[in-house]
Each structure stands twice: as C-alpha cells, then as structure tokens.
XYZ file of C-alpha atoms in Angstrom:
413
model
C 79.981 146.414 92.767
C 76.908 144.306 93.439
C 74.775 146.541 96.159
C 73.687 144.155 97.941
C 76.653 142.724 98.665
C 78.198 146.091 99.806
C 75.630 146.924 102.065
C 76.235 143.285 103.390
C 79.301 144.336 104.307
C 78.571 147.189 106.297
C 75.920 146.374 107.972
C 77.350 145.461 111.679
C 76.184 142.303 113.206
C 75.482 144.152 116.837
C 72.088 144.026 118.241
C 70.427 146.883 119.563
C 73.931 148.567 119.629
C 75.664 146.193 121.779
C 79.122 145.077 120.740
C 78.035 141.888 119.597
C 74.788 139.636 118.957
C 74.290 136.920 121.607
C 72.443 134.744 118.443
C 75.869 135.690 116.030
C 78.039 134.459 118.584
C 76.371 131.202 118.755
C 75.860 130.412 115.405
C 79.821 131.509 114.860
C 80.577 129.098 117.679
C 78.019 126.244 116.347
C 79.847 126.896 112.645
C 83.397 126.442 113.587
C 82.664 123.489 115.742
C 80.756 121.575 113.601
C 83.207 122.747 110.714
C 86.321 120.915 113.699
C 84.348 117.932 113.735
C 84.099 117.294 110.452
C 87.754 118.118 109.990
C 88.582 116.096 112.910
C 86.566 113.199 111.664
C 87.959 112.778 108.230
C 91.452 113.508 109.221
C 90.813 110.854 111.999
C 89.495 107.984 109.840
C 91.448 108.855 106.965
C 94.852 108.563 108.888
C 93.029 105.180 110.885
C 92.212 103.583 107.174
C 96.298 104.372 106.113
C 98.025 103.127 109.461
C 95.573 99.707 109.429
C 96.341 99.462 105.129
C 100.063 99.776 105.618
C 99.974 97.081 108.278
C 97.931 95.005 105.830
C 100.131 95.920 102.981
C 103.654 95.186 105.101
C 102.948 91.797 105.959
C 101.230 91.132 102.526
C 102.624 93.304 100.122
C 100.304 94.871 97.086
C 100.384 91.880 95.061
C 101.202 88.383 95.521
C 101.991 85.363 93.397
C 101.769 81.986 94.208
C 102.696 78.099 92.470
C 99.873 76.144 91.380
C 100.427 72.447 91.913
C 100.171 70.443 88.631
C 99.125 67.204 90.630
C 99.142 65.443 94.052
C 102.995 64.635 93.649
C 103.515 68.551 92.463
C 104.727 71.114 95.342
C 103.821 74.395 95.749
C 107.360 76.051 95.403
C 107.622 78.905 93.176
C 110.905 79.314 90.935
C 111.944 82.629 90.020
C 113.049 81.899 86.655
C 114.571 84.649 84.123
C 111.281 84.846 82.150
C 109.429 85.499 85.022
C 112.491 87.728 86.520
C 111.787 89.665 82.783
C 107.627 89.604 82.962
C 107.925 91.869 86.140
C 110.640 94.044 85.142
C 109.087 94.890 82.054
C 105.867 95.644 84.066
C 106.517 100.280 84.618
C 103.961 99.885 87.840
C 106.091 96.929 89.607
C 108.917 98.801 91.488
C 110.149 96.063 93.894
C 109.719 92.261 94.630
C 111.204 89.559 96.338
C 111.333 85.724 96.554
C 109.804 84.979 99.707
C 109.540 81.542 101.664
C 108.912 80.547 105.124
C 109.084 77.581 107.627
C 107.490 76.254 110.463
C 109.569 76.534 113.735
C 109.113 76.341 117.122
C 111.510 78.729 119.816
C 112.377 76.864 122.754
C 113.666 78.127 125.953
C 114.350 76.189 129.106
C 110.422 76.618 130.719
C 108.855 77.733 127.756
C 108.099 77.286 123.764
C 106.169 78.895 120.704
C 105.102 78.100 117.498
C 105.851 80.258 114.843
C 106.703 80.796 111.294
C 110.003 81.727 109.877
C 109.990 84.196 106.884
C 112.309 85.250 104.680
C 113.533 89.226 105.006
C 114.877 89.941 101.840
C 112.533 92.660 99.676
C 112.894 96.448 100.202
C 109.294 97.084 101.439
C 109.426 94.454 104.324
C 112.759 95.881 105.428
C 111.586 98.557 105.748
C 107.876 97.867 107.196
C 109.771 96.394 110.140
C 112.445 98.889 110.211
C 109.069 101.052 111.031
C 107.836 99.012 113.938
C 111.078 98.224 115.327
C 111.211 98.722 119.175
C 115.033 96.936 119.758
C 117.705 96.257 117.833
C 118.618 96.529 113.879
C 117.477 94.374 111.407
C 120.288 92.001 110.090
C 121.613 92.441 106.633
C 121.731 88.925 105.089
C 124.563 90.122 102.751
C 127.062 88.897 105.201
C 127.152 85.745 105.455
C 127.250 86.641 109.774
C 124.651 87.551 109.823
C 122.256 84.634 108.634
C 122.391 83.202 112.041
C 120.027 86.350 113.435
C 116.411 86.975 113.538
C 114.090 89.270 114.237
C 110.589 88.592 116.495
C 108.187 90.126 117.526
C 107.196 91.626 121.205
C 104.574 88.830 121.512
C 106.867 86.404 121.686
C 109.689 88.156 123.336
C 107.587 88.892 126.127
C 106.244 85.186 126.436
C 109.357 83.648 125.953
C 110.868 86.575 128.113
C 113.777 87.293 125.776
C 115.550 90.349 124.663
C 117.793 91.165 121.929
C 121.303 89.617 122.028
C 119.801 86.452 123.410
C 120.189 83.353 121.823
C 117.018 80.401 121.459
C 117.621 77.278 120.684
C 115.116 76.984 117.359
C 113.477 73.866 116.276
C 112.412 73.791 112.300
C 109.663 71.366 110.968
C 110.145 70.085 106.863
C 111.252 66.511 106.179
C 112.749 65.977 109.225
C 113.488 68.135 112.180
C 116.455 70.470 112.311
C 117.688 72.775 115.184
C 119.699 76.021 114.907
C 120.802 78.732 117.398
C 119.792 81.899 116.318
C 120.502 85.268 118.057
C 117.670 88.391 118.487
C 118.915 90.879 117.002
C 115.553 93.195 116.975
C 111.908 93.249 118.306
C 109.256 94.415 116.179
C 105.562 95.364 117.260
C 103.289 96.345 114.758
C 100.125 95.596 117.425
C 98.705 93.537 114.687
C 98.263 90.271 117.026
C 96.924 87.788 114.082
C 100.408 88.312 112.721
C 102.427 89.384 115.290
C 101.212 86.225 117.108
C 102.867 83.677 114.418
C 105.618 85.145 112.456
C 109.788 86.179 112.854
C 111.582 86.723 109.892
C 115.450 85.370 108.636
C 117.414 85.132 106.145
C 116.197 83.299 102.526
C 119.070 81.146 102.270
C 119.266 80.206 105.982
C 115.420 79.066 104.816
C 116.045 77.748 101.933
C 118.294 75.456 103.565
C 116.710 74.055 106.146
C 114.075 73.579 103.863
C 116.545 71.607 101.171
C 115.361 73.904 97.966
C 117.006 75.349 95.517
C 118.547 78.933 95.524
C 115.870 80.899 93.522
C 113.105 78.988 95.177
C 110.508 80.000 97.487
C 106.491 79.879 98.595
C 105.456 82.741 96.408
C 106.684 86.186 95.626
C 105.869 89.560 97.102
C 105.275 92.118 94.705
C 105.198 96.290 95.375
C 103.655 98.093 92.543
C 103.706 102.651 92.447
C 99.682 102.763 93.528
C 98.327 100.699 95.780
C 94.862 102.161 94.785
C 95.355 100.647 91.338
C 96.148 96.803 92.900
C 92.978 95.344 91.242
C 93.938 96.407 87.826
C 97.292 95.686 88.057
C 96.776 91.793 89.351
C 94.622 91.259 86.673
C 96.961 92.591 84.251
C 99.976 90.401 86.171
C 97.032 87.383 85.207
C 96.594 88.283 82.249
C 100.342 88.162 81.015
C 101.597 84.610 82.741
C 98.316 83.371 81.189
C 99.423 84.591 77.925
C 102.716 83.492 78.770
C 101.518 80.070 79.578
C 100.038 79.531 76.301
C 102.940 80.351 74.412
C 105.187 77.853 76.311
C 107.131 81.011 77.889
C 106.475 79.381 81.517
C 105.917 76.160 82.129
C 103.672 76.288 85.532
C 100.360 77.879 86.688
C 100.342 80.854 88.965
C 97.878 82.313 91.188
C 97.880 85.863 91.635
C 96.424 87.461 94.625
C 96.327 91.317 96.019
C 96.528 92.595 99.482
C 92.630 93.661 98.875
C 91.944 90.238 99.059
C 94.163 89.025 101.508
C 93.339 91.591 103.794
C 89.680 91.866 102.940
C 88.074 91.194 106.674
C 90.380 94.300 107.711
C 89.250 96.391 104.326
C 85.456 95.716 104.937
C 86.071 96.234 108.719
C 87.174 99.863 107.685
C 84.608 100.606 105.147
C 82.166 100.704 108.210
C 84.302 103.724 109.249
C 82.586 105.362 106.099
C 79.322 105.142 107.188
C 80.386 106.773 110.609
C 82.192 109.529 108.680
C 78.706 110.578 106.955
C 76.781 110.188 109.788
C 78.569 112.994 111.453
C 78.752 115.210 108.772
C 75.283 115.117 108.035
C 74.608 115.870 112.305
C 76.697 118.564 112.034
C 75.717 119.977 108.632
C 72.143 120.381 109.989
C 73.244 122.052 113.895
C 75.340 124.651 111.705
C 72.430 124.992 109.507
C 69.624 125.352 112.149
C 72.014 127.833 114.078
C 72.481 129.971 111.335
C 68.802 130.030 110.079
C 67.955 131.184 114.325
C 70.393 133.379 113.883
C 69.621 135.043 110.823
C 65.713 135.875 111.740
C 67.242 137.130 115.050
C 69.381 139.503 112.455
C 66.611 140.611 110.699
C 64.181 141.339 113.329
C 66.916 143.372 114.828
C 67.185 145.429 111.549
C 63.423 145.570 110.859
C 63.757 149.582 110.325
C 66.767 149.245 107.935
C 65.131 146.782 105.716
C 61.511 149.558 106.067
C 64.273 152.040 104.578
C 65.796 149.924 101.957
C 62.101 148.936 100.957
C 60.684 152.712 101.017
C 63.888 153.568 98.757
C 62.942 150.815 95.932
C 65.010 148.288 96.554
C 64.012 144.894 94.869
C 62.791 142.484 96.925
C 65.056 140.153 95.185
C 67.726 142.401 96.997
C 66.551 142.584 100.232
C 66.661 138.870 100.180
C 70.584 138.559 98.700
C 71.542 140.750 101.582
C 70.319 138.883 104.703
C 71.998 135.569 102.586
C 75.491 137.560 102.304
C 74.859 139.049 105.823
C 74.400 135.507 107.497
C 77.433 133.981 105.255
C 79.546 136.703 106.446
C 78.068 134.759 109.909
C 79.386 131.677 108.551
C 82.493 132.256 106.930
C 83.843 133.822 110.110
C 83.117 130.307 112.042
C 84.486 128.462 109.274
C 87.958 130.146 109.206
C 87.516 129.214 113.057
C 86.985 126.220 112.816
C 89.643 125.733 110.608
C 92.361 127.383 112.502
C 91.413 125.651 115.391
C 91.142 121.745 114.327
C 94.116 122.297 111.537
C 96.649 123.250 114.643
C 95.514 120.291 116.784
C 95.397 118.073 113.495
C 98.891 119.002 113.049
C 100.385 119.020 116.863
C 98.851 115.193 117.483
C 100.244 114.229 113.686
C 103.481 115.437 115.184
C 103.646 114.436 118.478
C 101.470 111.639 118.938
C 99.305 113.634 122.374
C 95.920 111.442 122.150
C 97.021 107.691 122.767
C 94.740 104.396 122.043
C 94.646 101.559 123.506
C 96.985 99.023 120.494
C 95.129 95.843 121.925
C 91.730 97.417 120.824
C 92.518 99.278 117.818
C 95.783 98.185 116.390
C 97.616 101.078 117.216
C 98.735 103.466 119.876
C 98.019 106.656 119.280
C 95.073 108.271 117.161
C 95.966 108.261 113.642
C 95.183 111.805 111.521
C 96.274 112.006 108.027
C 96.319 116.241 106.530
C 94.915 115.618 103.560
C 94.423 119.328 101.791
C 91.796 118.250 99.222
C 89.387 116.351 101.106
C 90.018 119.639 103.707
C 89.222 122.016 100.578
C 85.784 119.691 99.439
C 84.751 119.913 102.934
C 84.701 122.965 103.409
C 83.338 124.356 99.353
C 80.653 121.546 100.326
C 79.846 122.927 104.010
C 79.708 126.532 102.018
C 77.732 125.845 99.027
C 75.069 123.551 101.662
C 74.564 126.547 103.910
C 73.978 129.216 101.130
C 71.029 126.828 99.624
C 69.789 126.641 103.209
C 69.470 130.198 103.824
C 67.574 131.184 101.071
C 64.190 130.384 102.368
C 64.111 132.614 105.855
C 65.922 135.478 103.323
C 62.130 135.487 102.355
C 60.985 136.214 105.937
C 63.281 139.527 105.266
C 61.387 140.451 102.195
C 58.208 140.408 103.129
C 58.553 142.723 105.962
C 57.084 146.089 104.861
C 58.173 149.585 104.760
C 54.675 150.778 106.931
C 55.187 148.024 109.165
C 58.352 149.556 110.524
C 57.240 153.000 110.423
C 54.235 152.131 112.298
C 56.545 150.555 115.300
C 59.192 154.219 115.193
C-alpha cells in the first residue's frame, strides 16, 4: 500500500486534541453545500428545460409537414395519400403521426364570446399531452360517432366564458360561410402556456373536416412523433430529403414543407439556453468557495501537525511524500462533504420530484411547481469533475507542507 496514503488515513483531523477542527468543519460544510447547489441547480434547470420542451413539443409535435401552394388558386390542404402514408411508415425513427386540421371559431355565450381555433384530436401524442394537463373531465374518443359533438378547452377560456364541463356553447365556425354547432365540454385542460392556451380547443377531425367541406384524408399539415427528439434536425432533413426525391420521380405530385418543433418553438429554445449560462455561473462560484475553504483549511491542518511532518521529515521521507499526504489528508476533507452534500440535495431532489413541495408562480414561469429532473450521469460528471478540480487545486499549499523543516519543529518542542 502506497504510504502516504495510509498515513493519510490515520492521521485524525482534530486540532490540538479536540474532537474536531473548527477549519475541517467548515470546509466539510462549505463542500457539501456548494456540492447541493450544484446538484440543485442542474437538477433544477434540467427538469425546467424538459417540462417547457414537452409543452413545446405537445402542441407542436417533433416534426411537422405542411402543403406548399402550387399557385394563387392552389390551397394549402395537405392529402394524406398512400405514398405518403408508405414514406413515413417506412421511416424506423417515425413512431406516430396524425392528419391534423383546424378552424377558426368563435364560443358564444349569452354576455360573452372568444375567438379561438378548433383542432383536430386525433394522434396518440396529443391525446395524451392533454390527457397530462387535464384538470376536468375526459377527453372524448372520436371513435363513436357521440362523441364528435364534444370538445375540450382550455381553463383560459372556461374561466372567461365562465363554463364548466357538461355545459353546452353555442359555437360559431368561420370557412366559406358561417356555420354554428352546439358542442358540449367535456374536459378543461391547462398547460399554463398562455400563447396557446389563449387560442386553441381541440375536436374531432371529421366534425372539422366538415365544417370545413374537405375531403376525408385531408387536413392543414401533419404532426409527426419520431423515437428522439434530440435527433429532430437530422431526421427533418432526412423527411426533406425523401419527398424531394420523391417529387422528382413523380411519386408525389405536390411540394411539402417540413418543419421541427426546434424551429417552431425556437423563441422558447433560445429563451432556455440562457438557463445555461446561469447553470455555469454557479458552478464556477461554488467550485472556487469549496476550493478556497479547503485550501484555509488545509494550512490550518498542517500548521496543526507541524511536529508530525518534523518527524516524517527527520525519518527520510520524500518531500514528494510529505506533499501527497496533506493532498489525501484534505480530500479525505472533501470527500466527506461531498457524500454530504449528496445525501442531502439527492433526498430533497427526490421528495419535491415526488410531491411537488416548492410551488411557482404558472403565470411567470409556465408552470406550478419547480421542475427537477434525477438525471444520474450529469449527477456522476458533477461530482468526478468537482473531485478531479479540487485535487489540482490542492497541490500548490501541499508545498507549504514540504518545506517546513525537521529543526524548525524541534526548535518550537
């Protein structure tokens, strides 16, 4: 075994035979809390980037495609033909999508009225996006024929047209001409995303596609969910790539734009690569007050064992040595307030991902509670990083330890 590291190991970290250092408790305590704050602050903006992305995501989807007009007389309607059914399916990384369309409307009640825009509820992932924020009610299922008649709104405009689910609103829809259907709440969503909160309910395609007098397997675009949302950018650009090729061989007979939630969503996506910056802010801070704690506290240590480092040195120890065990001797320090610090931000990580305990305001941040995410390997980086930074950092005072002389101390006994 490495001698240096064994006598590391016994050496006690008392001071002047006390129980316990005053300098070892602080740096332990300035360790594990700058160790929770950088936990906390990953977890926290980590967990903030997901629950804003998903919102993003739910009312966008991953990818999106869209009908290029040929000409002025040309509409915009998409047709989800069987070659363009077959592109997709044939496409591993596209596991669900959905012919979307949508409608303006306005919901009338006897004082009031709001603008809106019907969209269709058909796809997987927006069934179950709203099944997520869902406050009252069920979400329909436009298999039975019903059920077409229902919608589902959201608490902005329940609460300023003062409805509830069960009621019934007169509902006035804008194409050609104007049309008017009864439709009954059947939930309330609230995602506390008021841009599209604000201007969207959802129905039934067909009950859509009617009103709008198109065809069956037509729509405004279609909403695409691929297996890695990190990947969107390559996968749109391969989606591109293939209806352009597609094109040109006379497969299709229409351009298509193709668009991802990246750039649909990119004022929310730059917003929250700010929260970046932030992160490493705050990490550096509390990188150097761990730092600057342990250093104080290490030349505190070796003051205190001035006469054991005068016997080490009389005995022929290396200076080298001498050096390596002040460095293990003040890890030990730091390893102790790192398990700390662990223990302590993991459990309150965990109890508010559970239970929801710190609560935001959703009007400011676009959600209710404060978001943490437990993500193991940016926990495990973290801390090898905080490690690896504070060993290179005590190296230089290990010298102060080395120079100290074997007469010196015997002078002072």
């Amino acid at each position: 075994m490495n001698y240096s590291f064994f006598l590391a190991r016994r050496i006690g970290l008392s001071e002047g035979g006390r129980k316990s250092s005053p300098a070892v408790k602080v740096a332990v305590t300035a360790v594990a809390l700058a160790v929770a704050v950088m936990l906390a602050s990953v977890s926290i903006v980590l967990g903030f980037k997901r629950e804003i992305r998903d919102k993003v995501i739910g009312f966008n989807s991953h990818i999106s495609i869209y009908a290029v007009p040929a000409g002025e007389t040309d509409t915009n309607l998409l047709t989800l033909t069987p070659t363009l059914s077959g592109i997709l399916d044939n496409m591993e990384f596209v596991i669900d999508y959905s012919l979307e369309a949508s409608i303006p409307a306005i919901l009338k009640t006897k004082t009031d009225f709001k603008g809106v825009y019907m969209r269709s509820l058909g796809g997987e992932s927006i069934r179950k996006f709203l099944s997520e924020n869902l406050e009252e009610g069920t979400i329909p299922d436009y298999s039975d024929e019903k059920e077409i008649q229902k919608a589902v709104i959201s608490r902005i405009a329940a609460n300023q047209l003062r409805l509830k689910t069960g009621d019934r609103i007169d509902t006035y829809f804008i194409s050609d001409d104007v049309r008017v259907r009864r439709l009954e709440i059947a939930g309330i969503f609230n995602s506390h995303f008021d841009t599209y909160d604000g201007i969207y309910i959802y129905g039934a395609l067909p009950l859509i596609q009617q009103l709008g007098g198109i065809g069956e397997k037509q729509g405004t675009s279609l909403m695409i969910h691929t297996d890695d949302f990190n990947r969107v950018g390559e996968y749109s650009d391969e989606i591109r790539a293939t209806l352009n090729k597609a094109l040109a061989e006379g497969l299709i007979y229409r351009h298509y734009k193709v668009q991802d939630a990246l750039t649909q969503g990119a004022g929310y996506f730059q917003w929250l690569s700010l929260l970046d910056t932030n992160v490493i802010v705050i990490l550096l801070l509390m990188t150097v007050v761990s730092i600057a704690t342990l250093i104080s506290g290490m030349l505190i240590i070796i003051l205190d064992k001035k006469r054991f480092i005068g016997i080490i040195r009389s005995l022929g120890t290396p200076v080298r040595n001498v050096r390596k065990i002040f460095v293990f001797l003040a890890m030990k320090v730091a390893l102790i307030g790192l398990l700390a610090g662990n223990a302590l931000m993991l459990s309150l990580l965990w109890a508010q991902q559970r239970w929801h305990l710190l609560r935001l305001d959703p009007d400011a941040y676009y959600i209710d509670f404060v978001p943490v995410e437990m993500a193991p390997g940016w926990f495990l980086m973290l801390n090898a990083g905080i490690l690896a930074v504070i060993y290179l950092s005590l190296i230089l005072p290990s010298i102060f330890a080395a120079k100290i002389s074997p007469a010196e101390t015997m002078r002072y006994e």
